[in-house]
CSV table of C-alpha atoms and ligand atoms in Angstrom, one decimal:
chain,number,residue,atom,x,y,z
A,408,MET,CA,116.8,71.9,87.7
A,409,PRO,CA,115.4,73.7,90.7
A,410,ALA,CA,112.6,76.2,91.1
A,411,ARG,CA,113.1,80.0,91.5
A,412,VAL,CA,110.6,82.3,93.2
A,413,VAL,CA,109.8,86.0,92.4
A,414,LEU,CA,108.0,87.8,95.3
A,415,GLY,CA,106.7,91.2,96.1
A,416,ALA,CA,108.7,92.5,99.1
A,417,GLN,CA,106.4,95.3,100.0
A,418,TRP,CA,102.6,96.0,99.6
A,419,GLY,CA,102.4,94.9,95.9
A,420,ASP,CA,103.0,96.5,92.6
A,421,GLU,CA,106.8,96.4,93.0
A,422,GLY,CA,107.4,95.3,89.4
A,423,LYS,CA,107.1,91.6,89.6
A,424,GLY,CA,105.7,91.3,86.1
A,425,LYS,CA,108.8,92.9,84.6
A,426,ALA,CA,111.2,90.6,86.5
A,427,ILE,CA,109.2,87.5,85.5
A,428,ASP,CA,109.3,88.6,81.9
A,429,GLN,CA,113.1,88.9,82.1
A,430,LEU,CA,113.6,85.4,83.7
A,431,ALA,CA,111.0,83.6,81.6
A,432,PRO,CA,113.1,82.9,78.5
A,433,ASN,CA,115.4,80.7,80.7
A,434,SER,CA,112.5,78.9,82.3
A,435,GLN,CA,110.3,76.1,81.0
A,436,TRP,CA,107.5,76.8,83.4
A,437,ALA,CA,105.9,79.9,84.9
A,438,VAL,CA,103.5,79.3,87.7
A,439,ARG,CA,101.1,81.5,89.7
A,440,PHE,CA,100.6,80.0,93.1
A,441,GLN,CA,98.3,82.2,95.0
A,442,GLY,CA,95.8,85.1,94.6
A,443,GLY,CA,93.7,85.8,91.6
A,444,ASN,CA,92.9,88.7,89.4
A,445,ASN,CA,93.4,91.1,92.2
A,446,ALA,CA,97.0,91.0,90.8
A,447,GLY,CA,97.9,93.3,87.9
A,448,HIS,CA,101.4,92.6,86.5
A,449,THR,CA,102.8,94.9,83.8
A,450,ILE,CA,105.2,94.0,81.1
A,451,VAL,CA,106.5,96.7,78.7
A,452,ALA,CA,108.4,95.4,75.6
A,453,GLY,CA,108.8,96.5,72.1
A,454,GLY,CA,106.4,99.4,72.5
A,455,THR,CA,103.6,97.1,73.8
A,456,THR,CA,102.3,97.2,77.3
A,457,LEU,CA,100.7,94.1,78.7
A,458,LYS,CA,98.7,93.9,81.9
A,459,MET,CA,98.3,90.4,83.3
A,460,HIS,CA,95.8,89.6,86.0
A,461,LEU,CA,95.6,85.9,85.8
A,462,LEU,CA,97.9,84.7,83.1
A,463,PRO,CA,101.5,84.2,84.4
A,464,SER,CA,103.8,86.9,83.1
A,465,GLY,CA,106.0,84.2,81.7
A,466,ILE,CA,103.6,84.0,78.8
A,467,THR,CA,105.8,86.4,76.9
A,468,ALA,CA,108.4,83.6,76.4
A,469,ARG,CA,106.7,81.3,73.8
A,470,ASP,CA,108.6,78.2,75.0
A,471,CYS,CA,107.5,78.7,78.6
A,472,ASN,CA,104.6,76.5,79.9
A,473,LEU,CA,102.1,78.2,82.2
A,474,VAL,CA,100.3,77.0,85.2
A,475,LEU,CA,97.5,78.5,87.4
A,476,GLY,CA,98.4,76.7,90.5
A,477,CYS,CA,96.2,75.0,93.2
A,478,GLY,CA,96.7,77.9,95.6
A,479,MET,CA,94.9,80.3,93.3
A,480,VAL,CA,91.3,81.6,93.1
A,481,VAL,CA,90.5,81.9,89.4
A,482,ASP,CA,87.7,83.9,87.8
A,483,PRO,CA,86.9,82.0,84.6
A,484,TRP,CA,85.4,85.0,82.9
A,485,VAL,CA,88.5,87.2,83.5
A,486,LEU,CA,90.6,84.3,82.3
A,487,ASP,CA,88.5,84.0,79.1
A,488,ARG,CA,88.8,87.8,78.5
A,489,GLU,CA,92.6,87.8,79.1
A,490,LEU,CA,93.0,84.8,76.7
A,491,SER,CA,91.0,86.6,74.0
A,492,GLU,CA,93.2,89.7,74.4
A,493,TRP,CA,96.3,87.5,74.1
A,494,ALA,CA,94.9,85.7,71.1
A,495,GLU,CA,94.1,89.0,69.4
A,496,LEU,CA,97.6,90.3,70.0
A,497,THR,CA,99.5,87.2,69.1
A,498,GLY,CA,97.2,84.7,67.3
A,499,GLU,CA,98.0,82.1,70.0
A,500,SER,CA,95.5,80.2,72.1
A,501,PRO,CA,97.7,78.5,74.8
A,502,GLU,CA,94.9,76.9,76.8
A,503,GLY,CA,95.4,73.1,77.0
A,504,LYS,CA,98.6,73.4,74.9
A,505,ARG,CA,101.0,75.3,77.2
A,506,LEU,CA,98.5,76.8,79.7
A,507,PHE,CA,97.1,74.5,82.4
A,508,ILE,CA,94.7,75.2,85.3
A,509,SER,CA,95.0,73.2,88.5
A,510,GLU,CA,92.1,70.9,89.2
A,511,ARG,CA,92.4,72.1,92.8
A,512,ALA,CA,92.3,75.8,92.1
A,513,ALA,CA,89.2,77.5,93.6
A,514,VAL,CA,86.6,79.0,91.2
A,515,ILE,CA,85.5,82.6,91.6
A,516,LEU,CA,81.8,82.9,90.7
A,517,PRO,CA,79.6,86.0,90.3
A,518,PHE,CA,78.5,85.5,93.9
A,519,HIS,CA,82.0,86.1,95.2
A,520,ARG,CA,82.3,89.4,93.3
A,521,LEU,CA,78.9,90.5,94.6
A,522,TYR,CA,79.8,89.7,98.1
A,523,ASP,CA,83.2,91.4,97.9
A,524,SER,CA,81.4,94.6,96.7
A,525,ALA,CA,80.1,95.0,100.2
A,526,ASP,CA,83.6,95.5,101.6
A,527,GLU,CA,84.1,98.9,103.3
A,528,LEU,CA,87.0,98.2,105.6
A,529,VAL,CA,89.9,96.9,103.6
A,530,GLY,CA,89.5,98.7,100.3
A,531,THR,CA,89.8,95.4,98.4
A,532,THR,CA,90.0,95.2,94.6
A,533,GLY,CA,86.4,94.0,94.6
A,534,ARG,CA,87.3,90.9,92.5
A,535,GLY,CA,85.8,88.3,94.9
A,536,ILE,CA,89.1,87.1,96.2
A,537,GLY,CA,88.4,87.1,99.9
A,538,PRO,CA,84.9,85.5,99.6
A,539,ALA,CA,86.3,82.8,97.3
A,540,TYR,CA,89.1,81.9,99.8
A,541,ARG,CA,86.6,82.0,102.6
A,542,ASP,CA,84.4,79.4,100.8
A,543,ARG,CA,87.5,77.3,100.3
A,544,THR,CA,88.4,77.5,104.0
A,545,GLU,CA,84.8,76.7,105.0
A,546,ARG,CA,85.1,73.7,102.6
A,547,VAL,CA,82.0,74.7,100.6
A,548,GLY,CA,83.7,76.3,97.6
A,549,LEU,CA,83.9,74.7,94.2
A,550,ARG,CA,87.3,73.8,92.7
A,551,PHE,CA,87.7,73.2,88.9
A,552,VAL,CA,87.8,69.5,89.4
A,553,ASP,CA,84.3,69.6,91.1
A,554,ILE,CA,82.5,71.4,88.3
A,555,GLY,CA,82.1,68.5,85.9
A,556,LEU,CA,81.0,66.3,88.8
A,557,ILE,CA,78.3,68.6,90.1
A,558,LEU,CA,76.7,69.5,86.8
A,559,GLY,CA,74.2,66.6,86.9
A,560,ARG,CA,73.2,67.3,90.5
A,561,ASP,CA,70.4,69.9,90.4
A,562,THR,CA,69.5,69.6,94.1
A,563,GLU,CA,73.1,70.4,95.1
A,564,ILE,CA,73.2,73.3,92.7
A,565,ALA,CA,70.0,74.7,94.2
A,566,GLU,CA,71.4,74.3,97.7
A,567,ILE,CA,74.5,76.2,96.7
A,568,SER,CA,72.5,79.1,95.3
A,569,GLU,CA,70.4,79.1,98.4
A,570,ARG,CA,73.4,79.4,100.6
A,571,MET,CA,74.8,82.2,98.4
A,572,ASN,CA,71.6,84.2,98.5
A,573,ALA,CA,71.4,83.8,102.3
A,574,GLN,CA,74.9,85.2,102.6
A,575,LEU,CA,74.3,88.1,100.2
A,576,SER,CA,71.3,89.2,102.2
A,577,THR,CA,73.4,89.4,105.4
A,578,VAL,CA,75.4,92.1,103.8
A,579,GLY,CA,72.4,93.9,102.4
A,580,ILE,CA,72.7,92.8,98.8
A,581,GLU,CA,69.3,92.2,97.2
A,582,GLU,CA,70.6,90.6,94.0
A,583,LYS,CA,69.9,86.8,93.8
A,584,ILE,CA,71.9,83.9,92.3
A,585,GLU,CA,69.3,81.8,90.4
A,586,PRO,CA,70.0,78.1,90.3
A,587,GLU,CA,69.5,77.9,86.5
A,588,GLN,CA,72.0,80.7,86.0
A,589,LEU,CA,74.5,79.1,88.3
A,590,LYS,CA,74.1,75.8,86.4
A,591,SER,CA,74.5,77.5,83.1
A,592,ASP,CA,77.7,79.3,84.4
A,593,LEU,CA,79.2,76.1,85.6
A,594,SER,CA,78.4,74.4,82.4
A,595,TRP,CA,80.1,77.2,80.4
A,596,ILE,CA,83.2,76.9,82.6
A,597,HIS,CA,83.3,73.2,82.1
A,598,GLN,CA,83.0,73.4,78.4
A,599,ARG,CA,85.4,76.4,78.0
A,600,PHE,CA,88.3,75.1,80.1
A,601,SER,CA,88.0,71.3,80.3
A,602,GLU,CA,91.0,71.0,77.9
A,603,ALA,CA,93.2,73.0,80.3
A,604,ILE,CA,92.2,71.6,83.7
A,605,ARG,CA,94.9,69.2,84.9
A,606,ALA,CA,96.6,67.7,87.9
A,607,THR,CA,99.3,70.4,87.7
A,608,GLY,CA,101.2,69.4,90.8
A,609,PRO,CA,102.3,66.0,89.4
A,610,MET,CA,103.0,67.8,86.0
A,611,LEU,CA,105.4,70.2,87.7
A,612,ASP,CA,107.0,67.4,89.8
A,613,LYS,CA,107.8,65.5,86.6
A,614,ALA,CA,109.1,68.6,84.8
A,615,LEU,CA,111.5,69.2,87.7
A,616,ALA,CA,112.6,65.6,87.6
A,617,ARG,CA,113.3,66.0,83.9
A,618,GLY,CA,115.6,68.9,84.8
A,619,GLU,CA,113.3,71.7,83.7
A,620,GLN,CA,113.4,75.2,85.3
A,621,VAL,CA,110.3,76.3,87.2
A,622,LEU,CA,109.6,80.0,87.9
A,623,LEU,CA,107.1,80.7,90.7
A,624,GLU,CA,105.4,84.0,90.3
A,625,GLY,CA,104.2,85.7,93.4
A,626,ALA,CA,101.3,88.2,93.5
A,627,GLN,CA,100.7,91.0,96.0
A,628,GLY,CA,103.5,91.4,98.5
A,629,ALA,CA,104.8,90.2,101.9
A,630,MET,CA,103.1,93.0,103.7
A,631,LEU,CA,99.8,91.9,102.2
A,632,ASP,CA,100.2,88.3,103.5
A,633,ILE,CA,97.1,87.1,105.4
A,634,ASP,CA,99.2,85.8,108.3
A,635,GLN,CA,102.3,88.0,108.3
A,636,GLY,CA,101.0,91.3,106.8
A,637,THR,CA,99.3,94.4,108.2
A,638,TYR,CA,96.1,92.5,109.1
A,639,PRO,CA,93.3,93.1,108.5
A,640,PHE,CA,94.5,95.4,105.7
A,641,VAL,CA,95.8,92.4,103.7
A,642,THR,CA,94.8,90.1,101.0
A,643,SER,CA,93.4,86.6,101.7
A,644,SER,CA,96.3,84.4,100.7
A,645,ILE,CA,99.8,83.5,101.9
A,646,THR,CA,102.0,85.6,99.6
A,647,CYS,CA,105.3,84.5,101.0
A,648,ARG,CA,107.9,81.9,99.9
A,649,ALA,CA,106.5,79.3,102.2
A,650,ASN,CA,103.4,79.1,100.0
A,651,ALA,CA,105.2,79.3,96.6
A,652,THR,CA,105.7,75.5,96.3
A,653,HIS,CA,102.6,74.5,98.3
A,654,GLY,CA,100.4,76.6,96.1
A,655,ALA,CA,102.0,75.0,93.1
A,656,GLY,CA,101.6,71.5,94.4
A,657,ILE,CA,105.3,70.7,94.8
A,658,HIS,CA,107.6,70.5,97.8
A,659,PRO,CA,109.7,73.4,99.3
A,660,GLY,CA,113.0,71.6,98.8
A,661,HIS,CA,112.8,72.5,95.1
A,662,ILE,CA,113.5,76.2,95.6
A,663,ASP,CA,117.0,77.4,95.3
A,664,GLN,CA,116.6,81.1,94.4
A,665,CYS,CA,114.2,83.6,95.8
A,666,TYR,CA,114.1,87.1,94.5
A,667,GLY,CA,112.4,89.9,96.4
A,668,ILE,CA,111.2,92.8,94.3
A,669,THR,CA,111.1,96.2,96.0
A,670,LYS,CA,110.6,99.7,94.7
A,671,ALA,CA,113.3,102.2,95.6
A,672,TYR,CA,110.5,103.8,97.6
A,673,THR,CA,107.2,102.5,98.8
A,674,THR,CA,103.6,102.4,97.6
A,675,ARG,CA,100.4,101.0,98.8
A,676,VAL,CA,96.9,100.9,97.3
A,677,GLY,CA,93.8,100.4,99.5
A,678,ASN,CA,93.5,101.1,103.2
A,679,GLY,CA,95.8,100.4,106.1
A,680,PRO,CA,98.7,101.9,108.0
A,681,PHE,CA,101.7,103.1,106.0
A,682,PRO,CA,104.3,104.7,108.3
A,683,THR,CA,106.5,106.4,105.6
A,684,GLU,CA,103.5,107.8,103.6
A,685,LEU,CA,104.0,111.2,102.0
A,686,SER,CA,101.5,113.7,100.6
A,687,LEU,CA,100.4,113.1,97.0
A,688,GLU,CA,99.8,116.9,96.6
A,689,ASP,CA,103.4,118.1,96.6
A,690,GLY,CA,107.1,117.3,97.2
A,691,PRO,CA,108.7,113.8,96.8
A,692,GLY,CA,105.3,112.0,97.3
A,693,LYS,CA,103.9,113.8,94.3
A,694,GLN,CA,107.0,113.1,92.3
A,695,MET,CA,106.7,109.4,93.0
A,696,SER,CA,103.1,109.4,92.1
A,697,VAL,CA,103.4,111.5,88.9
A,698,VAL,CA,106.8,110.3,87.5
A,699,GLY,CA,106.1,106.7,88.6
A,700,HIS,CA,102.5,106.7,87.2
A,701,GLU,CA,101.4,105.3,90.5
A,702,PHE,CA,97.9,104.1,89.7
A,703,GLY,CA,96.7,100.6,90.4
A,704,THR,CA,97.1,98.2,87.5
A,705,THR,CA,93.8,96.4,88.4
A,706,THR,CA,91.5,99.1,89.7
A,707,GLY,CA,93.1,102.4,88.5
A,708,ARG,CA,93.0,103.8,92.0
A,709,PRO,CA,95.9,106.2,92.9
A,710,ARG,CA,98.6,104.4,94.9
A,711,ARG,CA,99.7,106.0,98.1
A,712,THR,CA,103.5,106.8,98.1
A,713,GLY,CA,106.2,107.1,100.6
A,714,TRP,CA,110.0,106.7,101.3
A,715,LEU,CA,111.6,103.3,101.3
A,716,ASP,CA,110.5,101.5,104.5
A,717,ALA,CA,113.5,99.3,105.4
A,718,VAL,CA,111.7,98.0,108.5
A,719,ALA,CA,109.0,96.5,106.4
A,720,LEU,CA,111.6,95.3,103.9
A,721,ASN,CA,113.6,93.6,106.6
A,722,GLU,CA,110.4,92.0,107.9
A,723,SER,CA,109.8,90.6,104.4
A,724,GLN,CA,113.4,89.3,104.2
A,725,ARG,CA,112.9,87.5,107.5
A,726,LEU,CA,109.8,85.8,106.0
A,727,ASN,CA,111.2,85.0,102.6
A,728,GLY,CA,115.0,84.7,102.9
A,729,TYR,CA,115.8,86.4,99.6
A,730,THR,CA,118.8,85.3,97.7
A,731,GLY,CA,118.7,88.6,95.7
A,732,LEU,CA,116.8,91.9,95.6
A,733,VAL,CA,115.5,93.6,92.6
A,734,VAL,CA,115.2,97.4,93.2
A,735,THR,CA,112.8,98.9,90.8
A,736,LYS,CA,111.8,102.4,89.7
A,737,LEU,CA,115.1,104.0,90.8
A,738,ASP,CA,114.6,106.4,87.8
A,739,VAL,CA,111.5,107.8,89.5
A,740,LEU,CA,113.6,109.3,92.3
A,741,GLY,CA,115.9,111.3,89.8
A,742,GLY,CA,116.1,115.0,90.6
A,743,LEU,CA,115.3,114.8,94.3
A,744,GLU,CA,117.9,116.5,96.4
A,745,GLU,CA,117.6,114.2,99.3
A,746,LEU,CA,116.5,110.5,99.6
A,747,LYS,CA,115.3,109.0,102.8
A,748,ILE,CA,115.3,105.5,104.1
A,749,CYS,CA,113.2,104.5,107.2
A,750,THR,CA,115.5,102.3,109.4
A,751,SER,CA,113.3,102.1,112.5
A,752,TYR,CA,109.9,103.2,113.9
A,753,ASN,CA,109.1,105.3,117.0
A,754,LEU,CA,106.2,103.7,118.8
A,755,ASP,CA,104.8,105.7,121.7
A,756,GLY,CA,108.3,107.0,122.5
A,757,ASP,CA,110.2,103.7,122.0
A,758,GLU,CA,112.4,102.9,119.0
A,759,ILE,CA,111.5,99.6,117.4
A,760,ASP,CA,113.0,97.7,114.5
A,761,HIS,CA,110.1,95.4,113.5
A,762,VAL,CA,106.5,95.8,112.2
A,763,PRO,CA,104.1,95.6,115.1
A,764,SER,CA,101.5,92.8,114.8
A,765,SER,CA,98.7,95.2,115.4
A,766,SER,CA,97.7,97.6,112.7
A,767,GLU,CA,96.5,100.0,115.3
A,768,GLU,CA,100.1,100.1,116.8
A,769,LEU,CA,101.6,100.3,113.3
A,770,ALA,CA,99.3,103.3,112.6
A,771,ARG,CA,100.9,105.0,115.7
A,772,CYS,CA,104.5,104.4,114.4
A,773,THR,CA,106.4,107.3,113.1
A,774,PRO,CA,109.4,106.7,110.8
A,775,VAL,CA,113.0,107.2,111.9
A,776,TYR,CA,114.9,108.3,108.8
A,777,GLU,CA,118.4,108.4,107.5
A,778,SER,CA,119.2,110.8,104.7
A,779,HIS,CA,121.1,110.1,101.5
A,780,PRO,CA,122.1,112.5,98.7
A,781,GLY,CA,120.0,112.4,95.5
A,782,PHE,CA,121.0,112.0,91.9
A,783,PRO,CA,120.0,113.9,88.7
A,784,ALA,CA,116.9,113.2,86.7
A,785,LEU,CA,117.3,111.6,83.3
A,786,ASP,CA,114.8,111.0,80.6
A,787,GLU,CA,113.6,107.5,79.6
A,788,GLU,CA,116.0,107.3,76.7
A,789,GLU,CA,119.0,108.3,78.8
A,790,TRP,CA,118.2,105.7,81.4
A,791,ILE,CA,118.0,103.0,78.7
A,792,GLU,CA,121.3,104.2,77.4
A,793,MET,CA,122.8,103.8,80.9
A,794,ALA,CA,121.3,100.3,81.1
A,795,GLU,CA,122.8,99.4,77.7
A,796,GLU,CA,126.2,100.8,78.8
A,797,SER,CA,126.0,98.7,81.9
A,798,ARG,CA,125.5,95.5,79.8
A,799,LYS,CA,128.9,96.0,78.2
A,800,GLY,CA,130.4,95.1,81.5
A,801,GLY,CA,130.4,96.5,85.0
A,802,GLY,CA,126.7,96.0,85.6
A,803,ILE,CA,125.5,97.8,88.8
A,804,ASP,CA,129.1,98.8,89.5
A,805,SER,CA,129.0,101.1,86.4
A,806,LEU,CA,126.1,103.2,87.9
A,807,PRO,CA,126.9,106.8,89.2
A,808,SER,CA,128.2,106.9,92.8
A,809,PRO,CA,125.2,108.4,94.6
A,810,ILE,CA,123.0,105.6,93.1
A,811,ARG,CA,125.5,102.9,94.1
A,812,SER,CA,125.7,104.2,97.6
A,813,TYR,CA,121.9,104.2,98.0
A,814,LEU,CA,121.8,100.6,96.7
A,815,SER,CA,124.8,99.6,98.9
A,816,ARG,CA,122.9,100.9,101.9
A,817,ILE,CA,119.9,98.8,101.0
A,818,GLU,CA,122.2,95.7,100.8
A,819,GLU,CA,123.8,96.6,104.1
A,820,ILE,CA,120.4,97.0,105.9
A,821,THR,CA,118.9,93.8,104.5
A,822,GLY,CA,122.0,91.7,104.1
A,823,VAL,CA,120.8,90.7,100.6
A,824,PRO,CA,122.7,91.5,97.4
A,825,VAL,CA,121.0,93.7,94.8
A,826,VAL,CA,120.9,91.6,91.6
A,827,SER,CA,119.0,94.1,89.3
A,828,VAL,CA,118.0,97.7,89.3
A,829,GLY,CA,115.0,99.1,87.4
A,830,VAL,CA,115.5,102.4,85.6
A,831,GLY,CA,112.3,102.4,83.5
A,832,PRO,CA,109.3,100.3,82.6
A,833,ASP,CA,110.7,98.7,79.5
A,834,ARG,CA,112.2,95.2,79.8
A,835,LEU,CA,115.5,96.7,78.6
A,836,ALA,CA,115.5,99.4,81.2
A,837,SER,CA,117.3,97.3,83.9
A,838,VAL,CA,120.8,97.3,85.2
A,839,ALA,CA,121.7,93.8,86.3
A,840,SER,CA,124.7,92.7,88.5
A,841,ALA,CA,127.3,91.4,86.1
A,842,GLY,CA,127.1,87.6,85.9
A,843,GLY,CA,124.1,87.5,88.2
A,844,PRO,CA,120.7,85.9,87.6
A,845,PHE,CA,119.3,88.9,85.8
A,846,ASP,CA,122.3,89.3,83.5
A,847,VAL,CA,120.4,87.8,80.6
A,848,GLU,CA,120.0,88.6,76.9
A,849,MET,CA,116.7,90.5,76.4
A,850,SER,CA,115.4,91.3,73.0
A,851,GLU,CA,113.1,94.1,72.1
A,852,ALA,CA,110.6,91.4,71.1
A,853,THR,CA,107.2,92.0,69.7
A,854,PHE,CA,104.5,89.6,70.5
B,1674,LIG,P1,103.6,94.1,89.8
B,1674,LIG,O1,102.2,94.0,90.3
B,1674,LIG,O2,104.5,93.9,90.9
B,1674,LIG,O3,103.9,93.3,88.6
B,1674,LIG,O4,103.7,95.7,89.4
B,1674,LIG,P2,102.7,96.6,88.5
B,1674,LIG,O5,102.8,96.2,87.1
B,1674,LIG,O6,101.4,96.6,89.2
B,1674,LIG,O7,103.3,98.0,88.8
B,1674,LIG,C1,104.6,98.3,88.5
B,1674,LIG,C2,104.5,99.5,87.5
B,1674,LIG,O8,105.8,100.1,87.5
B,1674,LIG,C3,104.2,99.2,86.1
B,1674,LIG,O9,103.5,100.2,85.5
B,1674,LIG,C4,105.5,98.9,85.5
B,1674,LIG,O10,105.5,99.1,84.0
B,1674,LIG,C5,106.3,100.0,86.1
B,1674,LIG,N1,107.8,99.7,86.3
B,1674,LIG,C6,108.4,98.5,86.6
B,1674,LIG,N2,109.7,98.7,86.8
B,1674,LIG,C7,109.9,100.0,86.6
B,1674,LIG,C8,111.1,100.8,86.7
B,1674,LIG,O11,112.2,100.3,87.0
B,1674,LIG,N3,110.9,102.1,86.4
B,1674,LIG,C9,109.7,102.7,86.1
B,1674,LIG,N4,109.7,104.0,85.8
B,1674,LIG,N5,108.6,102.0,86.0
B,1674,LIG,C10,108.7,100.6,86.3
B,1675,LIG,P1,99.9,92.8,92.5
B,1675,LIG,O1,100.1,91.3,92.3
B,1675,LIG,C1,98.7,96.0,95.2
B,1675,LIG,C2,95.4,95.1,98.0
B,1675,LIG,C3,94.1,95.8,97.8
B,1675,LIG,C4,93.5,95.8,99.2
B,1675,LIG,C5,94.0,94.5,99.8
B,1675,LIG,C6,93.0,93.4,99.8
B,1675,LIG,O2,99.6,93.5,91.3
B,1675,LIG,O3,101.1,93.3,93.3
B,1675,LIG,P2,91.9,91.9,97.8
B,1675,LIG,O4,91.2,92.3,96.6
B,1675,LIG,O5,93.1,91.1,97.5
B,1675,LIG,O6,91.0,91.2,98.8
B,1675,LIG,O7,92.4,93.3,98.5
B,1675,LIG,O8,95.1,94.1,99.0
B,1675,LIG,N1,95.9,94.3,96.8
B,1675,LIG,C7,96.9,94.8,96.1
B,1675,LIG,N2,97.7,95.9,96.1
B,1675,LIG,N3,99.0,95.0,94.3
B,1675,LIG,C8,98.3,93.9,94.3
B,1675,LIG,O9,98.6,92.9,93.4
B,1675,LIG,C9,97.2,93.7,95.1
B,1675,LIG,N4,96.3,92.8,95.3
B,1675,LIG,C10,95.5,93.1,96.3
B,1675,LIG,O10,94.2,97.0,97.3
B,1675,LIG,O11,94.2,96.8,99.9
B,1676,LIG,MG1,100.4,95.1,90.3
């Protein structure tokens, strides 16, 4: 069986967690391949809301094995906390049994968090992501496989703490990393996770050879990609399909399906240009924020909101070659008289159809919109009823006509079929295309 990929098609928080939760029951593996606990992936099922930062969202399917892949940066303390929360909720401790951490994944240490706290430009999540990737690129960072090896080497540990302290002082941070503390941290990580640390690339390769289905779970979104996003207002990893297999330690030929998750509008959290941004104080921008509960899952910061940016969406399609789009949070737009889609930008008097490479230029872009009729607001129960109705046959075709034409226009602009539409946070609040990849049986499961 091949591998499938789920990716954020915008600036993150598109609803990847919900999509993974829906696909996980038919997958034997769910793998995170980049990023760390800057991610916040929400799953709502059976009255319970789960917020995953490191654990793959496929954890909800008990038969699904979980991997934190080699492309990740992993904060062991956050992982420990998330595992405790999961154990409290379900009684299960999956580490070493169905949860495995790549030996090659980079370790986030307190130093990285401290260093990240000095960021003033990007508006990072402050979780140490950029500094941990920087250490990896400089080839001085520790990977999980290195920890056991370094524990007996006090001189090396002292040198590492010296380097960390020198770096902290360059950004005006007085706090020091003491070598004894660093050694005791490393020793705790070694003892806590040694059961789960594995060569996960070969594990996945063998699983694929046995015909098992692998689900690759993206974090962040295409516009936050270090190479292809709105640099420097991006995260520090490659968030796109090209890295999905590499960050899992398998080859790209395994991928056969790639789903791009996009909201029916746009949000962004943190700094950086956002051409279709609206005011959070009133009008449609306020509705998106209030009805959509647009607050960061990781940091709680208000998300900025705006109309659907199809220029950015097409850019992400160019990078990822989606085989299907999942359009989420359509319900949030209910009751607006007019919906807008940005189909090109105006940059200094010229109309352009791509995202400029320079964020300064992107900040000067004004959106060129087309207008679409709105549709009535429904409450959560009514949307779920509509979703249930759609499962009896018809799928997306059974939706009311203004919704269908909004979705058809997205398909026309991107050239990608819409395979599922989100009409509420709950796992059952989705309308899937009949016979498509998201046309799956979902229970109201409790955990
Ligand atoms: P992720 O990072 O891509 O997994 O997305 P987040 O979990 O950070 O943010 C998505 C938010 O929207 C979460 O609060 C979800 O529960 C919620 N959500 C997902 N799909 C829908 C939908 O179709 N409608 C509504 N109203 N909420 C949704
Ligand atoms: P999920 O997986 C939304 C943003 C931060 C900041 C920039 C860099 O839940 O979609 P970082 O801490 O990564 O160095 O911050 O990227 N950012 C996200 N925005 N969703 C995310 O993850 C994000 N992860 C990072 O707000 O602007
Ligand atoms: Mg999120």
